[in-house]
mmCIF file of C-alpha atoms in Angstrom:
data_model
loop_
_atom_site.group_PDB
_atom_site.id
_atom_site.type_symbol
_atom_site.label_atom_id
_atom_site.label_comp_id
_atom_site.label_asym_id
_atom_site.label_seq_id
_atom_site.Cartn_x
_atom_site.Cartn_y
_atom_site.Cartn_z
ATOM 1 C CA GLY A 1 -17.228 11.516 35.226
ATOM 2 C CA ALA A 2 -17.399 12.662 31.869
ATOM 3 C CA VAL A 3 -18.789 16.647 31.464
ATOM 4 C CA VAL A 4 -20.881 19.312 29.155
ATOM 5 C CA SER A 5 -20.771 22.227 29.954
ATOM 6 C CA GLN A 6 -23.300 24.750 28.927
ATOM 7 C CA HIS A 7 -24.085 28.727 28.571
ATOM 8 C CA PRO A 8 -24.969 30.506 29.594
ATOM 9 C CA SER A 9 -27.418 29.071 31.724
ATOM 10 C CA ARG A 10 -30.228 31.777 31.497
ATOM 11 C CA VAL A 11 -30.507 34.480 29.234
ATOM 12 C CA ILE A 12 -33.297 36.873 28.114
ATOM 13 C CA CYS A 13 -33.427 38.785 24.982
ATOM 14 C CA LYS A 14 -35.876 41.376 22.620
ATOM 15 C CA SER A 15 -37.463 40.000 19.790
ATOM 16 C CA GLY A 16 -35.542 39.734 16.692
ATOM 17 C CA THR A 17 -33.007 39.726 18.113
ATOM 18 C CA SER A 18 -30.558 36.796 18.017
ATOM 19 C CA VAL A 19 -28.281 34.146 20.549
ATOM 20 C CA LYS A 20 -26.112 32.162 21.356
ATOM 21 C CA ILE A 21 -25.806 28.899 22.754
ATOM 22 C CA GLU A 22 -22.209 27.436 24.008
ATOM 23 C CA CYS A 23 -22.056 23.713 24.780
ATOM 24 C CA ARG A 24 -18.264 22.499 25.622
ATOM 25 C CA SER A 25 -17.416 18.968 26.918
ATOM 26 C CA LEU A 26 -14.502 18.851 29.696
ATOM 27 C CA ASP A 27 -12.637 16.878 29.270
ATOM 28 C CA PHE A 28 -13.172 14.498 26.360
ATOM 29 C CA GLN A 29 -13.681 14.732 22.411
ATOM 30 C CA ALA A 30 -16.872 14.539 20.407
ATOM 31 C CA THR A 31 -16.810 14.377 17.045
ATOM 32 C CA THR A 32 -21.055 14.393 17.433
ATOM 33 C CA MET A 33 -22.898 16.796 19.527
ATOM 34 C CA PHE A 34 -26.883 17.310 19.852
ATOM 35 C CA TRP A 35 -29.245 19.484 20.299
ATOM 36 C CA TYR A 36 -32.725 19.742 22.222
ATOM 37 C CA ARG A 37 -35.170 21.053 22.946
ATOM 38 C CA GLN A 38 -37.355 20.612 26.346
ATOM 39 C CA PHE A 39 -40.897 22.116 26.926
ATOM 40 C CA PRO A 40 -42.088 22.180 30.740
ATOM 41 C CA LYS A 41 -43.094 19.001 31.832
ATOM 42 C CA GLN A 42 -42.472 17.327 28.973
ATOM 43 C CA SER A 43 -39.651 14.596 27.390
ATOM 44 C CA LEU A 44 -37.155 16.502 25.121
ATOM 45 C CA MET A 45 -37.297 17.481 21.745
ATOM 46 C CA LEU A 46 -34.019 16.056 20.050
ATOM 47 C CA MET A 47 -33.774 19.306 17.488
ATOM 48 C CA ALA A 48 -29.089 18.622 14.988
ATOM 49 C CA THR A 49 -27.036 15.970 15.750
ATOM 50 C CA SER A 50 -24.134 18.728 15.650
ATOM 51 C CA ASN A 51 -20.864 16.828 13.726
ATOM 52 C CA GLU A 52 -17.317 18.067 14.160
ATOM 53 C CA GLY A 53 -16.703 20.149 10.700
ATOM 54 C CA SER A 54 -19.288 19.542 8.582
ATOM 55 C CA LYS A 55 -22.639 20.190 8.318
ATOM 56 C CA ALA A 56 -25.863 19.705 11.224
ATOM 57 C CA THR A 57 -28.287 17.328 11.230
ATOM 58 C CA TYR A 58 -31.554 19.273 11.316
ATOM 59 C CA GLU A 59 -34.826 17.088 13.087
ATOM 60 C CA GLN A 60 -37.926 17.217 10.852
ATOM 61 C CA GLY A 61 -39.637 20.420 11.499
ATOM 62 C CA VAL A 62 -36.617 22.402 12.856
ATOM 63 C CA GLU A 63 -36.079 25.069 10.631
ATOM 64 C CA LYS A 64 -32.202 24.809 9.751
ATOM 65 C CA ASP A 65 -31.863 28.798 9.078
ATOM 66 C CA LYS A 66 -33.467 29.901 12.179
ATOM 67 C CA PHE A 67 -31.100 27.667 14.797
ATOM 68 C CA LEU A 68 -27.995 27.044 13.348
ATOM 69 C CA ILE A 69 -25.070 25.051 14.585
ATOM 70 C CA ASN A 70 -21.261 25.477 14.670
ATOM 71 C CA HIS A 71 -19.310 22.846 15.347
ATOM 72 C CA ALA A 72 -15.613 23.888 15.212
ATOM 73 C CA SER A 73 -13.836 22.346 17.170
ATOM 74 C CA LEU A 74 -14.195 18.994 18.932
ATOM 75 C CA THR A 75 -14.533 20.132 22.394
ATOM 76 C CA LEU A 76 -17.331 22.602 20.933
ATOM 77 C CA SER A 77 -20.481 23.212 19.523
ATOM 78 C CA THR A 78 -22.928 26.137 19.189
ATOM 79 C CA LEU A 79 -26.613 27.028 18.913
ATOM 80 C CA THR A 80 -27.539 30.071 17.148
ATOM 81 C CA VAL A 81 -31.859 31.142 17.620
ATOM 82 C CA THR A 82 -31.404 33.875 14.539
ATOM 83 C CA SER A 83 -34.043 36.052 15.027
ATOM 84 C CA ALA A 84 -35.998 35.631 17.449
ATOM 85 C CA HIS A 85 -39.647 35.176 18.777
ATOM 86 C CA PRO A 86 -41.682 34.692 21.836
ATOM 87 C CA GLU A 87 -42.413 31.251 20.573
ATOM 88 C CA ASP A 88 -38.242 30.009 21.070
ATOM 89 C CA SER A 89 -38.609 30.798 25.254
ATOM 90 C CA SER A 90 -37.858 27.273 26.300
ATOM 91 C CA PHE A 91 -35.095 25.178 27.189
ATOM 92 C CA TYR A 92 -31.997 24.322 25.064
ATOM 93 C CA ILE A 93 -30.051 21.320 26.278
ATOM 94 C CA CYS A 94 -26.994 20.281 24.440
ATOM 95 C CA SER A 95 -25.460 16.498 25.676
ATOM 96 C CA ALA A 96 -22.168 14.658 23.628
ATOM 97 C CA ARG A 97 -20.710 11.436 23.493
ATOM 98 C CA ASP A 98 -17.774 10.427 24.364
ATOM 99 C CA SER A 99 -15.500 9.548 20.647
ATOM 100 C CA GLY A 100 -13.314 7.550 21.883
ATOM 101 C CA GLN A 101 -15.575 5.838 24.687
ATOM 102 C CA GLY A 102 -17.089 2.348 23.848
ATOM 103 C CA ALA A 103 -19.820 1.967 26.191
ATOM 104 C CA ARG A 104 -20.643 5.748 24.273
ATOM 105 C CA PRO A 105 -23.039 7.368 26.770
ATOM 106 C CA LEU A 106 -24.402 10.193 26.073
ATOM 107 C CA HIS A 107 -24.045 13.372 28.774
ATOM 108 C CA PHE A 108 -25.998 16.341 29.216
ATOM 109 C CA GLY A 109 -25.465 19.653 29.534
ATOM 110 C CA ASN A 110 -27.034 21.590 32.331
ATOM 111 C CA GLY A 111 -28.992 23.790 30.659
ATOM 112 C CA THR A 112 -30.040 26.837 28.990
ATOM 113 C CA ARG A 113 -33.165 29.585 29.523
ATOM 114 C CA LEU A 114 -33.672 30.510 27.278
ATOM 115 C CA THR A 115 -36.284 33.859 27.818
ATOM 116 C CA VAL A 116 -37.388 36.344 24.508
ATOM 117 C CA THR A 117 -39.370 39.018 25.027
ATOM 118 C CA GLY B 1 -37.917 4.032 14.658
ATOM 119 C CA GLU B 2 -37.450 3.453 18.217
ATOM 120 C CA ASN B 3 -40.417 3.729 19.957
ATOM 121 C CA VAL B 4 -39.518 3.972 24.128
ATOM 122 C CA GLU B 5 -42.667 4.181 26.599
ATOM 123 C CA GLN B 6 -42.549 5.121 29.854
ATOM 124 C CA HIS B 7 -44.663 4.872 32.676
ATOM 125 C CA PRO B 8 -46.051 5.514 34.970
ATOM 126 C CA SER B 9 -46.160 9.321 34.079
ATOM 127 C CA THR B 10 -46.282 10.260 37.653
ATOM 128 C CA LEU B 11 -44.842 8.754 41.226
ATOM 129 C CA SER B 12 -45.646 9.292 44.745
ATOM 130 C CA VAL B 13 -43.603 7.431 47.141
ATOM 131 C CA GLN B 14 -43.102 7.606 50.965
ATOM 132 C CA GLU B 15 -38.761 7.670 52.000
ATOM 133 C CA GLY B 16 -37.455 5.181 52.497
ATOM 134 C CA ASP B 17 -40.409 2.457 50.129
ATOM 135 C CA SER B 18 -39.466 1.521 46.530
ATOM 136 C CA ALA B 19 -39.674 2.870 43.717
ATOM 137 C CA VAL B 20 -40.168 0.977 40.503
ATOM 138 C CA ILE B 21 -40.274 3.249 36.596
ATOM 139 C CA LYS B 22 -41.532 0.546 33.293
ATOM 140 C CA CYS B 23 -40.565 1.347 29.555
ATOM 141 C CA THR B 24 -40.754 -0.727 26.787
ATOM 142 C CA TYR B 25 -39.069 -0.212 23.519
ATOM 143 C CA SER B 26 -40.445 -0.958 20.103
ATOM 144 C CA ASP B 27 -36.776 -1.935 18.102
ATOM 145 C CA SER B 28 -35.685 -5.269 19.330
ATOM 146 C CA ALA B 29 -32.188 -4.549 17.893
ATOM 147 C CA SER B 30 -31.462 -1.660 20.349
ATOM 148 C CA ASN B 31 -28.786 -2.864 22.357
ATOM 149 C CA TYR B 32 -27.623 -0.016 25.002
ATOM 150 C CA PHE B 33 -30.572 1.036 27.612
ATOM 151 C CA PRO B 34 -29.438 4.415 29.588
ATOM 152 C CA TRP B 35 -31.005 6.104 32.395
ATOM 153 C CA TYR B 36 -31.381 10.117 33.469
ATOM 154 C CA LYS B 37 -32.073 11.845 36.246
ATOM 155 C CA GLN B 38 -32.794 15.711 36.046
ATOM 156 C CA GLU B 39 -34.082 18.021 38.595
ATOM 157 C CA LEU B 40 -35.363 21.149 38.312
ATOM 158 C CA GLY B 41 -34.136 23.554 35.813
ATOM 159 C CA LYS B 42 -31.277 21.216 34.972
ATOM 160 C CA GLY B 43 -30.468 19.022 32.188
ATOM 161 C CA PRO B 44 -30.629 15.447 32.568
ATOM 162 C CA GLN B 45 -28.047 13.220 34.670
ATOM 163 C CA LEU B 46 -27.071 9.275 33.709
ATOM 164 C CA ILE B 47 -27.545 7.028 36.713
ATOM 165 C CA ILE B 48 -27.332 4.120 35.774
ATOM 166 C CA ASP B 49 -27.397 2.378 31.957
ATOM 167 C CA ILE B 50 -27.452 -2.051 31.170
ATOM 168 C CA ARG B 51 -26.624 -3.185 27.226
ATOM 169 C CA SER B 52 -28.413 -6.248 26.369
ATOM 170 C CA ASN B 53 -26.386 -8.331 26.933
ATOM 171 C CA VAL B 54 -26.688 -8.620 31.128
ATOM 172 C CA GLY B 55 -29.683 -8.836 32.422
ATOM 173 C CA GLU B 56 -29.761 -6.664 35.275
ATOM 174 C CA LYS B 57 -27.337 -4.211 36.759
ATOM 175 C CA LYS B 58 -26.984 -2.123 40.386
ATOM 176 C CA ASP B 59 -25.600 0.489 41.931
ATOM 177 C CA GLN B 60 -25.965 1.177 45.597
ATOM 178 C CA ARG B 61 -29.886 1.866 45.905
ATOM 179 C CA ILE B 62 -30.517 2.211 42.240
ATOM 180 C CA ALA B 63 -31.320 -1.021 40.039
ATOM 181 C CA VAL B 64 -31.814 -1.459 36.155
ATOM 182 C CA THR B 65 -33.498 -5.017 34.984
ATOM 183 C CA LEU B 66 -33.915 -5.868 31.270
ATOM 184 C CA ASN B 67 -35.840 -8.275 29.502
ATOM 185 C CA LYS B 68 -35.141 -8.497 25.850
ATOM 186 C CA THR B 69 -37.660 -11.113 24.684
ATOM 187 C CA ALA B 70 -39.793 -8.680 26.636
ATOM 188 C CA LYS B 71 -38.611 -5.630 25.156
ATOM 189 C CA HIS B 72 -38.939 -3.832 28.424
ATOM 190 C CA PHE B 73 -35.837 -2.453 31.751
ATOM 191 C CA SER B 74 -37.217 -1.073 34.628
ATOM 192 C CA LEU B 75 -35.932 1.027 37.115
ATOM 193 C CA HIS B 76 -36.015 0.313 41.248
ATOM 194 C CA ILE B 77 -34.825 2.787 42.959
ATOM 195 C CA THR B 78 -34.348 0.996 46.699
ATOM 196 C CA GLU B 79 -34.877 3.389 50.739
ATOM 197 C CA THR B 80 -35.218 6.445 48.568
ATOM 198 C CA GLN B 81 -34.968 9.891 50.150
ATOM 199 C CA PRO B 82 -36.187 13.382 49.019
ATOM 200 C CA GLU B 83 -33.180 14.208 47.122
ATOM 201 C CA ASP B 84 -34.086 11.056 44.962
ATOM 202 C CA SER B 85 -38.016 13.086 43.636
ATOM 203 C CA ALA B 86 -36.888 14.287 39.903
ATOM 204 C CA VAL B 87 -37.659 13.791 36.810
ATOM 205 C CA TYR B 88 -36.619 10.273 35.042
ATOM 206 C CA PHE B 89 -36.059 9.175 31.726
ATOM 207 C CA CYS B 90 -35.621 5.323 29.987
ATOM 208 C CA ALA B 91 -34.570 6.145 26.718
ATOM 209 C CA ALA B 92 -33.190 3.215 24.581
ATOM 210 C CA ILE B 93 -30.390 2.744 21.236
ATOM 211 C CA ARG B 94 -28.461 0.822 19.104
ATOM 212 C CA PHE B 95 -24.950 1.081 18.981
ATOM 213 C CA GLY B 96 -23.827 2.156 15.125
ATOM 214 C CA ASN B 97 -27.015 4.693 15.919
ATOM 215 C CA GLU B 98 -26.672 8.306 16.902
ATOM 216 C CA ASN B 99 -29.673 9.349 18.648
ATOM 217 C CA LEU B 100 -31.220 8.190 21.755
ATOM 218 C CA THR B 101 -35.001 7.372 21.826
ATOM 219 C CA PHE B 102 -36.627 9.205 25.455
ATOM 220 C CA GLY B 103 -39.025 7.325 26.833
ATOM 221 C CA THR B 104 -41.543 10.623 28.057
ATOM 222 C CA GLY B 105 -40.264 10.888 31.779
ATOM 223 C CA THR B 106 -41.566 10.309 35.316
ATOM 224 C CA ARG B 107 -41.744 12.367 37.772
ATOM 225 C CA LEU B 108 -40.737 10.902 41.296
ATOM 226 C CA THR B 109 -42.199 12.535 44.279
ATOM 227 C CA ILE B 110 -40.641 10.947 47.764
ATOM 228 C CA ILE B 111 -42.756 12.248 50.221
ATOM 229 C CA PRO B 112 -40.733 13.095 53.755
#
């Protein structure tokens, strides 16, 4: 089945530093990937839609200069949390949809637990 | 836009019994409804999905039903097992749109 790999699974960083999270589609091409943030015991909150070869589309209230997204290839999107602060601590999850699959199910990575100290 | 409501928020079921989770959606144009299972510390995993041209779909112990007229769909898990314990999310989307709209999640606990 379709697999989305997300790395790292867990990262601890100091306040003020930047952290990059990678999302890869392993056995399919994805022109579009999605980045979510999930707070404890809550649903997934869409942060942005990552489009291969073009700028990401950010949801209202999400700072594009703080959460930099790059989707340079059909199998890789990255999310960089810049100048991280403790309030950025959260569970970040990416997802991707097989561009060539008509049913278009969405597959998720296993998430990245970010802790900013 | 689409709005998806999910109930109950928590559900405890004796092992071997059935569990039912219900969702309603607002956009009558939505035509694809996946269900995801999320275990602690992991990303959501697609467990079953249904398109609007089908009323029911079954995969072993898991089934999903869809009532387009009432705009609601349900997840049914039979013969529950401890490993079914997780948070379950329903979602809805209209083909042509890119973003899924998720329900608020149901924490299912199977009591041994």
